[in-house]
């Protein structure tokens, strides 16, 4: 049975970790280990600890970069840390970021945070148990949250 780590933040305005966990529970028989940290810059080490100390096979890291310019820089830095943690552990950390300004209002933002968390949880399941399904979807314009893009 695989072990999946879930790392999320208290900064986010929606419980992204709960959405991901609900989706995982309905889709895969796995041990789930959750950790919540203050913000996205804390996700890289939280994820690395899940991979190395809790022996997770994969981690889903969820967070919400805010609207301000300093938040966008913070998101870029957090992403770089998440990528570094992946390279250091040779394991995937699926980064689920929803920028606060991606939704035109609170309702749409809530929808996007819920939906992107769930769709990336499905990516985690596929990468872990059915990598051939990912190959079938290659080049099909998949997006998480809003509608997929048109394949050419
Ligand atoms: O280590 C404590 C904090 O520095 C860390 O939690 C940061 O990720 C918090 N944070 C910011 O400092 C910031 O300027 C966050 C954001 N912006 C942000 O947009 N989203 C976050 N955290 O999740
Ligand atoms: O780890 C899961 C995702 O974070 C990761 O697959 C990203 O590469 C997905 N992604 C974005 O989050 C984004 O804002 C992509 C793009 N933009 C993009 O322009 N092209 C991509 N992925 O292939
Ligand atoms: O094609 C429209 C959007 O997908 C595009 O604007 C993306 O850049 C939005 N986006 C993010 O900003 C992000 O941080 C996406 C992701 N993460 C993601 O993981 N999956 C997406 N979009 O489909």
PDB file of C-alpha atoms and ligand atoms in Angstrom:
ATOM      1  CA  UNK A   1       0.000   0.000   0.000  1.00  0.00           C
ATOM      2  CA  UNK A   2       1.491   3.364  -0.985  1.00  0.00           C
ATOM      3  CA  UNK A   3       1.978   6.240   1.440  1.00  0.00           C
ATOM      4  CA  UNK A   4       0.905   9.675   0.247  1.00  0.00           C
ATOM      5  CA  UNK A   5       1.893  12.902   1.994  1.00  0.00           C
ATOM      6  CA  UNK A   6      -0.396  15.931   2.018  1.00  0.00           C
ATOM      7  CA  UNK A   7       1.107  19.301   2.949  1.00  0.00           C
ATOM      8  CA  UNK A   8      -1.047  22.424   3.082  1.00  0.00           C
ATOM      9  CA  UNK A   9      -1.125  25.857   4.684  1.00  0.00           C
ATOM     10  CA  UNK A  10      -3.070  27.969   7.148  1.00  0.00           C
ATOM     11  CA  UNK A  11      -2.500  31.013   4.859  1.00  0.00           C
ATOM     12  CA  UNK A  12      -4.835  29.598   2.192  1.00  0.00           C
ATOM     13  CA  UNK A  13      -8.422  30.842   2.341  1.00  0.00           C
ATOM     14  CA  UNK A  14      -9.834  27.386   1.648  1.00  0.00           C
ATOM     15  CA  UNK A  15      -9.114  23.942   3.093  1.00  0.00           C
ATOM     16  CA  UNK A  16      -7.252  22.543   0.090  1.00  0.00           C
ATOM     17  CA  UNK A  17      -5.770  19.651   2.078  1.00  0.00           C
ATOM     18  CA  UNK A  18      -9.226  18.406   3.058  1.00  0.00           C
ATOM     19  CA  UNK A  19     -10.364  18.470  -0.583  1.00  0.00           C
ATOM     20  CA  UNK A  20      -7.288  16.498  -1.692  1.00  0.00           C
ATOM     21  CA  UNK A  21      -7.704  13.977   1.123  1.00  0.00           C
ATOM     22  CA  UNK A  22     -11.400  13.441   0.343  1.00  0.00           C
ATOM     23  CA  UNK A  23     -10.517  12.794  -3.299  1.00  0.00           C
ATOM     24  CA  UNK A  24      -7.668  10.412  -2.405  1.00  0.00           C
ATOM     25  CA  UNK A  25      -9.823   8.461   0.071  1.00  0.00           C
ATOM     26  CA  UNK A  26     -12.412   7.879  -2.663  1.00  0.00           C
ATOM     27  CA  UNK A  27      -9.840   6.830  -5.265  1.00  0.00           C
ATOM     28  CA  UNK A  28      -7.021   4.797  -3.744  1.00  0.00           C
ATOM     29  CA  UNK A  29      -6.188   2.517  -0.876  1.00  0.00           C
ATOM     30  CA  UNK A  30      -3.220   4.346   0.630  1.00  0.00           C
ATOM     31  CA  UNK A  31      -1.793   5.490   3.918  1.00  0.00           C
ATOM     32  CA  UNK A  32      -2.301   9.270   4.080  1.00  0.00           C
ATOM     33  CA  UNK A  33      -0.112  11.521   6.226  1.00  0.00           C
ATOM     34  CA  UNK A  34      -1.060  15.191   6.494  1.00  0.00           C
ATOM     35  CA  UNK A  35       0.919  18.125   7.759  1.00  0.00           C
ATOM     36  CA  UNK A  36      -0.180  21.767   7.824  1.00  0.00           C
ATOM     37  CA  UNK A  37       2.309  24.650   7.878  1.00  0.00           C
ATOM     38  CA  UNK A  38       1.817  28.435   8.018  1.00  0.00           C
ATOM     39  CA  UNK A  39       2.507  29.285   4.370  1.00  0.00           C
ATOM     40  CA  UNK A  40       3.813  28.161   0.993  1.00  0.00           C
ATOM     41  CA  UNK A  41       7.476  28.862   1.806  1.00  0.00           C
ATOM     42  CA  UNK A  42       7.188  26.220   4.528  1.00  0.00           C
ATOM     43  CA  UNK A  43       5.980  23.574   2.055  1.00  0.00           C
ATOM     44  CA  UNK A  44       9.391  22.507   0.653  1.00  0.00           C
ATOM     45  CA  UNK A  45      10.825  21.232   3.942  1.00  0.00           C
ATOM     46  CA  UNK A  46       7.455  19.913   5.112  1.00  0.00           C
ATOM     47  CA  UNK A  47       7.271  17.893   1.895  1.00  0.00           C
ATOM     48  CA  UNK A  48      10.881  16.713   2.142  1.00  0.00           C
ATOM     49  CA  UNK A  49      10.271  15.523   5.707  1.00  0.00           C
ATOM     50  CA  UNK A  50       7.175  13.613   4.548  1.00  0.00           C
ATOM     51  CA  UNK A  51       9.245  11.921   1.838  1.00  0.00           C
ATOM     52  CA  UNK A  52      12.337  11.184   3.923  1.00  0.00           C
ATOM     53  CA  UNK A  53      11.163  10.806   7.508  1.00  0.00           C
ATOM     54  CA  UNK A  54       7.653   9.451   6.920  1.00  0.00           C
ATOM     55  CA  UNK A  55       8.657   7.420   3.847  1.00  0.00           C
ATOM     56  CA  UNK A  56       5.964   8.843   1.604  1.00  0.00           C
ATOM     57  CA  UNK A  57       6.054   7.686  -2.031  1.00  0.00           C
ATOM     58  CA  UNK A  58       4.754  11.023  -3.295  1.00  0.00           C
ATOM     59  CA  UNK A  59       3.581  14.312  -1.779  1.00  0.00           C
ATOM     60  CA  UNK A  60       0.851  16.730  -2.809  1.00  0.00           C
ATOM     61  CA  UNK A  61       1.707  20.264  -1.644  1.00  0.00           C
ATOM     62  CA  UNK A  62      -1.139  22.758  -1.674  1.00  0.00           C
ATOM     63  CA  UNK A  63      -1.191  26.496  -1.130  1.00  0.00           C
ATOM     64  CA  UNK A  64      -2.531  29.882  -2.120  1.00  0.00           C
ATOM     65  CA  UNK A  65      -0.200  32.657  -3.241  1.00  0.00           C
ATOM     66  CA  UNK A  66      -1.863  35.970  -2.398  1.00  0.00           C
ATOM     67  CA  UNK A  67      -2.561  38.894  -4.756  1.00  0.00           C
ATOM     68  CA  UNK A  68       0.223  41.266  -3.755  1.00  0.00           C
ATOM     69  CA  UNK A  69       3.542  41.583  -5.601  1.00  0.00           C
ATOM     70  CA  UNK A  70       5.401  40.200  -2.556  1.00  0.00           C
ATOM     71  CA  UNK A  71       3.118  37.149  -2.630  1.00  0.00           C
ATOM     72  CA  UNK A  72       4.011  36.448  -6.262  1.00  0.00           C
ATOM     73  CA  UNK A  73       7.716  36.553  -5.358  1.00  0.00           C
ATOM     74  CA  UNK A  74       6.979  34.333  -2.378  1.00  0.00           C
ATOM     75  CA  UNK A  75       5.236  31.835  -4.729  1.00  0.00           C
ATOM     76  CA  UNK A  76       8.200  31.779  -7.098  1.00  0.00           C
ATOM     77  CA  UNK A  77      10.550  31.141  -4.190  1.00  0.00           C
ATOM     78  CA  UNK A  78       8.300  28.426  -2.757  1.00  0.00           C
ATOM     79  CA  UNK A  79       8.135  26.730  -6.166  1.00  0.00           C
ATOM     80  CA  UNK A  80      11.897  26.729  -6.451  1.00  0.00           C
ATOM     81  CA  UNK A  81      12.142  25.183  -2.991  1.00  0.00           C
ATOM     82  CA  UNK A  82       9.601  22.518  -3.918  1.00  0.00           C
ATOM     83  CA  UNK A  83      11.573  21.667  -7.045  1.00  0.00           C
ATOM     84  CA  UNK A  84      14.795  21.523  -5.046  1.00  0.00           C
ATOM     85  CA  UNK A  85      13.178  19.134  -2.558  1.00  0.00           C
ATOM     86  CA  UNK A  86      12.106  16.909  -5.459  1.00  0.00           C
ATOM     87  CA  UNK A  87      15.621  16.858  -6.900  1.00  0.00           C
ATOM     88  CA  UNK A  88      17.131  16.116  -3.477  1.00  0.00           C
ATOM     89  CA  UNK A  89      14.780  13.193  -2.823  1.00  0.00           C
ATOM     90  CA  UNK A  90      14.214  11.983  -6.395  1.00  0.00           C
ATOM     91  CA  UNK A  91      10.501  11.859  -5.649  1.00  0.00           C
ATOM     92  CA  UNK A  92       7.552  13.857  -6.949  1.00  0.00           C
ATOM     93  CA  UNK A  93       5.939  16.691  -5.049  1.00  0.00           C
ATOM     94  CA  UNK A  94       2.817  17.696  -6.935  1.00  0.00           C
ATOM     95  CA  UNK A  95       2.528  21.444  -6.401  1.00  0.00           C
ATOM     96  CA  UNK A  96      -1.042  22.704  -6.232  1.00  0.00           C
ATOM     97  CA  UNK A  97      -1.019  26.478  -6.180  1.00  0.00           C
ATOM     98  CA  UNK A  98      -4.115  28.576  -6.708  1.00  0.00           C
ATOM     99  CA  UNK A  99      -3.268  32.242  -6.994  1.00  0.00           C
ATOM    100  CA  UNK A 100      -5.783  34.354  -5.097  1.00  0.00           C
ATOM    101  CA  UNK A 101      -6.389  36.507  -8.186  1.00  0.00           C
ATOM    102  CA  UNK A 102      -7.234  33.541 -10.439  1.00  0.00           C
ATOM    103  CA  UNK A 103     -10.873  33.711  -9.306  1.00  0.00           C
ATOM    104  CA  UNK A 104     -13.007  36.675 -10.428  1.00  0.00           C
ATOM    105  CA  UNK A 105     -14.783  36.576  -7.038  1.00  0.00           C
ATOM    106  CA  UNK A 106     -14.760  34.543  -3.803  1.00  0.00           C
ATOM    107  CA  UNK A 107     -17.206  31.959  -5.204  1.00  0.00           C
ATOM    108  CA  UNK A 108     -15.056  31.261  -8.244  1.00  0.00           C
ATOM    109  CA  UNK A 109     -11.878  31.187  -6.154  1.00  0.00           C
ATOM    110  CA  UNK A 110     -13.458  28.643  -3.802  1.00  0.00           C
ATOM    111  CA  UNK A 111     -14.547  26.493  -6.758  1.00  0.00           C
ATOM    112  CA  UNK A 112     -11.041  26.629  -8.229  1.00  0.00           C
ATOM    113  CA  UNK A 113      -9.294  25.776  -4.943  1.00  0.00           C
ATOM    114  CA  UNK A 114     -11.590  22.794  -4.417  1.00  0.00           C
ATOM    115  CA  UNK A 115     -11.453  21.573  -8.012  1.00  0.00           C
ATOM    116  CA  UNK A 116      -7.717  22.027  -8.638  1.00  0.00           C
ATOM    117  CA  UNK A 117      -6.934  20.222  -5.375  1.00  0.00           C
ATOM    118  CA  UNK A 118      -9.142  17.296  -6.417  1.00  0.00           C
ATOM    119  CA  UNK A 119      -7.837  17.100  -9.985  1.00  0.00           C
ATOM    120  CA  UNK A 120      -4.210  17.140  -8.859  1.00  0.00           C
ATOM    121  CA  UNK A 121      -5.078  14.421  -6.306  1.00  0.00           C
ATOM    122  CA  UNK A 122      -6.253  12.390  -9.305  1.00  0.00           C
ATOM    123  CA  UNK A 123      -2.920  13.123 -11.022  1.00  0.00           C
ATOM    124  CA  UNK A 124      -1.161  11.748  -7.942  1.00  0.00           C
ATOM    125  CA  UNK A 125      -3.254   8.564  -8.095  1.00  0.00           C
ATOM    126  CA  UNK A 126      -2.513   8.129 -11.802  1.00  0.00           C
ATOM    127  CA  UNK A 127       1.217   8.781 -11.438  1.00  0.00           C
ATOM    128  CA  UNK A 128       1.410   6.303  -8.582  1.00  0.00           C
ATOM    129  CA  UNK A 129      -0.787   3.477  -9.844  1.00  0.00           C
ATOM    130  CA  UNK A 130      -1.510   3.964 -13.558  1.00  0.00           C
ATOM    131  CA  UNK A 131       1.330   5.800 -15.287  1.00  0.00           C
ATOM    132  CA  UNK A 132       0.046   4.431 -18.612  1.00  0.00           C
ATOM    133  CA  UNK A 133      -3.074   6.579 -18.123  1.00  0.00           C
ATOM    134  CA  UNK A 134      -0.851   9.679 -18.007  1.00  0.00           C
ATOM    135  CA  UNK A 135       0.773   8.586 -21.297  1.00  0.00           C
ATOM    136  CA  UNK A 136      -2.700   8.222 -22.843  1.00  0.00           C
ATOM    137  CA  UNK A 137      -3.417  11.827 -21.842  1.00  0.00           C
ATOM    138  CA  UNK A 138      -0.135  13.203 -23.225  1.00  0.00           C
ATOM    139  CA  UNK A 139      -0.630  16.376 -25.270  1.00  0.00           C
ATOM    140  CA  UNK A 140      -4.357  16.621 -24.543  1.00  0.00           C
ATOM    141  CA  UNK A 141      -4.292  20.096 -22.924  1.00  0.00           C
ATOM    142  CA  UNK A 142      -5.204  18.961 -19.417  1.00  0.00           C
ATOM    143  CA  UNK A 143      -5.749  21.759 -16.896  1.00  0.00           C
ATOM    144  CA  UNK A 144      -6.631  21.534 -13.229  1.00  0.00           C
ATOM    145  CA  UNK A 145      -9.606  23.516 -11.996  1.00  0.00           C
ATOM    146  CA  UNK A 146     -11.052  25.384 -14.950  1.00  0.00           C
ATOM    147  CA  UNK A 147     -11.730  23.781 -18.343  1.00  0.00           C
ATOM    148  CA  UNK A 148      -9.015  21.926 -20.238  1.00  0.00           C
ATOM    149  CA  UNK A 149      -7.347  23.599 -23.230  1.00  0.00           C
ATOM    150  CA  UNK A 150      -8.111  22.530 -26.808  1.00  0.00           C
ATOM    151  CA  UNK A 151      -5.649  19.947 -28.088  1.00  0.00           C
ATOM    152  CA  UNK A 152      -4.220  20.878 -31.505  1.00  0.00           C
TER     153      UNK A 152
HETATM  154  O1  LIG B   1       7.988  30.785   7.293  1.00  0.00           O
HETATM  155  C1  LIG B   1       6.914  31.655   7.655  1.00  0.00           C
HETATM  156  C2  LIG B   1       6.417  32.477   6.455  1.00  0.00           C
HETATM  157  O2  LIG B   1       7.473  33.249   5.945  1.00  0.00           O
HETATM  158  C3  LIG B   1       5.892  31.553   5.373  1.00  0.00           C
HETATM  159  O3  LIG B   1       4.814  30.830   5.913  1.00  0.00           O
HETATM  160  C4  LIG B   1       5.421  32.308   4.108  1.00  0.00           C
HETATM  161  O4  LIG B   1       5.095  31.351   3.116  1.00  0.00           O
HETATM  162  C5  LIG B   1       4.181  33.171   4.401  1.00  0.00           C
HETATM  163  N1  LIG B   1       3.814  34.010   3.223  1.00  0.00           N
HETATM  164  C6  LIG B   1       4.397  35.240   3.043  1.00  0.00           C
HETATM  165  O5  LIG B   1       5.282  35.613   3.851  1.00  0.00           O
HETATM  166  C7  LIG B   1       3.993  36.073   1.936  1.00  0.00           C
HETATM  167  O6  LIG B   1       4.500  37.210   1.754  1.00  0.00           O
HETATM  168  C8  LIG B   1       2.880  33.548   2.317  1.00  0.00           C
HETATM  169  C9  LIG B   1       2.494  34.382   1.230  1.00  0.00           C
HETATM  170  N2  LIG B   1       3.050  35.630   1.084  1.00  0.00           N
HETATM  171  C10 LIG B   1       1.541  33.902   0.306  1.00  0.00           C
HETATM  172  O7  LIG B   1       1.148  34.580  -0.650  1.00  0.00           O
HETATM  173  N3  LIG B   1       1.031  32.648   0.511  1.00  0.00           N
HETATM  174  C11 LIG B   1       1.424  31.855   1.553  1.00  0.00           C
HETATM  175  N4  LIG B   1       2.342  32.307   2.429  1.00  0.00           N
HETATM  176  O8  LIG B   1       0.954  30.707   1.672  1.00  0.00           O
HETATM  177  O1  LIG B   2       3.284  19.745  -9.792  1.00  0.00           O
HETATM  178  C1  LIG B   2       2.023  19.995 -10.379  1.00  0.00           C
HETATM  179  C2  LIG B   2       2.015  21.326 -11.192  1.00  0.00           C
HETATM  180  O2  LIG B   2       2.325  22.387 -10.324  1.00  0.00           O
HETATM  181  C3  LIG B   2       3.005  21.263 -12.326  1.00  0.00           C
HETATM  182  O3  LIG B   2       2.626  20.200 -13.185  1.00  0.00           O
HETATM  183  C4  LIG B   2       3.070  22.582 -13.156  1.00  0.00           C
HETATM  184  O4  LIG B   2       4.109  22.440 -14.140  1.00  0.00           O
HETATM  185  C5  LIG B   2       1.729  22.876 -13.887  1.00  0.00           C
HETATM  186  N1  LIG B   2       1.761  24.244 -14.560  1.00  0.00           N
HETATM  187  C6  LIG B   2       1.422  25.352 -13.841  1.00  0.00           C
HETATM  188  O5  LIG B   2       1.156  25.220 -12.607  1.00  0.00           O
HETATM  189  C7  LIG B   2       1.369  26.624 -14.472  1.00  0.00           C
HETATM  190  O6  LIG B   2       1.050  27.664 -13.811  1.00  0.00           O
HETATM  191  C8  LIG B   2       2.117  24.361 -15.891  1.00  0.00           C
HETATM  192  C9  LIG B   2       2.059  25.660 -16.503  1.00  0.00           C
HETATM  193  N2  LIG B   2       1.661  26.747 -15.766  1.00  0.00           N
HETATM  194  C10 LIG B   2       2.441  25.771 -17.881  1.00  0.00           C
HETATM  195  O7  LIG B   2       2.420  26.864 -18.455  1.00  0.00           O
HETATM  196  N3  LIG B   2       2.825  24.647 -18.537  1.00  0.00           N
HETATM  197  C11 LIG B   2       2.876  23.419 -17.936  1.00  0.00           C
HETATM  198  N4  LIG B   2       2.536  23.302 -16.621  1.00  0.00           N
HETATM  199  O8  LIG B   2       3.242  22.396 -18.573  1.00  0.00           O
HETATM  200  O1  LIG B   3      -4.716  27.880 -18.945  1.00  0.00           O
HETATM  201  C1  LIG B   3      -5.158  28.708 -17.868  1.00  0.00           C
HETATM  202  C2  LIG B   3      -4.424  28.368 -16.581  1.00  0.00           C
HETATM  203  O2  LIG B   3      -4.197  27.008 -16.523  1.00  0.00           O
HETATM  204  C3  LIG B   3      -3.117  29.123 -16.430  1.00  0.00           C
HETATM  205  O3  LIG B   3      -3.434  30.468 -16.185  1.00  0.00           O
HETATM  206  C4  LIG B   3      -2.260  28.562 -15.280  1.00  0.00           C
HETATM  207  O4  LIG B   3      -1.042  29.256 -15.172  1.00  0.00           O
HETATM  208  C5  LIG B   3      -3.003  28.648 -13.937  1.00  0.00           C
HETATM  209  N1  LIG B   3      -2.329  27.766 -12.939  1.00  0.00           N
HETATM  210  C6  LIG B   3      -1.523  28.303 -11.974  1.00  0.00           C
HETATM  211  O5  LIG B   3      -1.344  29.560 -11.928  1.00  0.00           O
HETATM  212  C7  LIG B   3      -0.887  27.450 -11.030  1.00  0.00           C
HETATM  213  O6  LIG B   3      -0.125  27.938 -10.124  1.00  0.00           O
HETATM  214  C8  LIG B   3      -2.524  26.400 -12.992  1.00  0.00           C
HETATM  215  C9  LIG B   3      -1.882  25.579 -12.036  1.00  0.00           C
HETATM  216  N2  LIG B   3      -1.082  26.142 -11.062  1.00  0.00           N
HETATM  217  C10 LIG B   3      -2.084  24.181 -12.115  1.00  0.00           C
HETATM  218  O7  LIG B   3      -1.539  23.406 -11.306  1.00  0.00           O
HETATM  219  N3  LIG B   3      -2.899  23.698 -13.096  1.00  0.00           N
HETATM  220  C11 LIG B   3      -3.509  24.504 -14.000  1.00  0.00           C
HETATM  221  N4  LIG B   3      -3.328  25.834 -13.947  1.00  0.00           N
HETATM  222  O8  LIG B   3      -4.252  24.010 -14.903  1.00  0.00           O
END
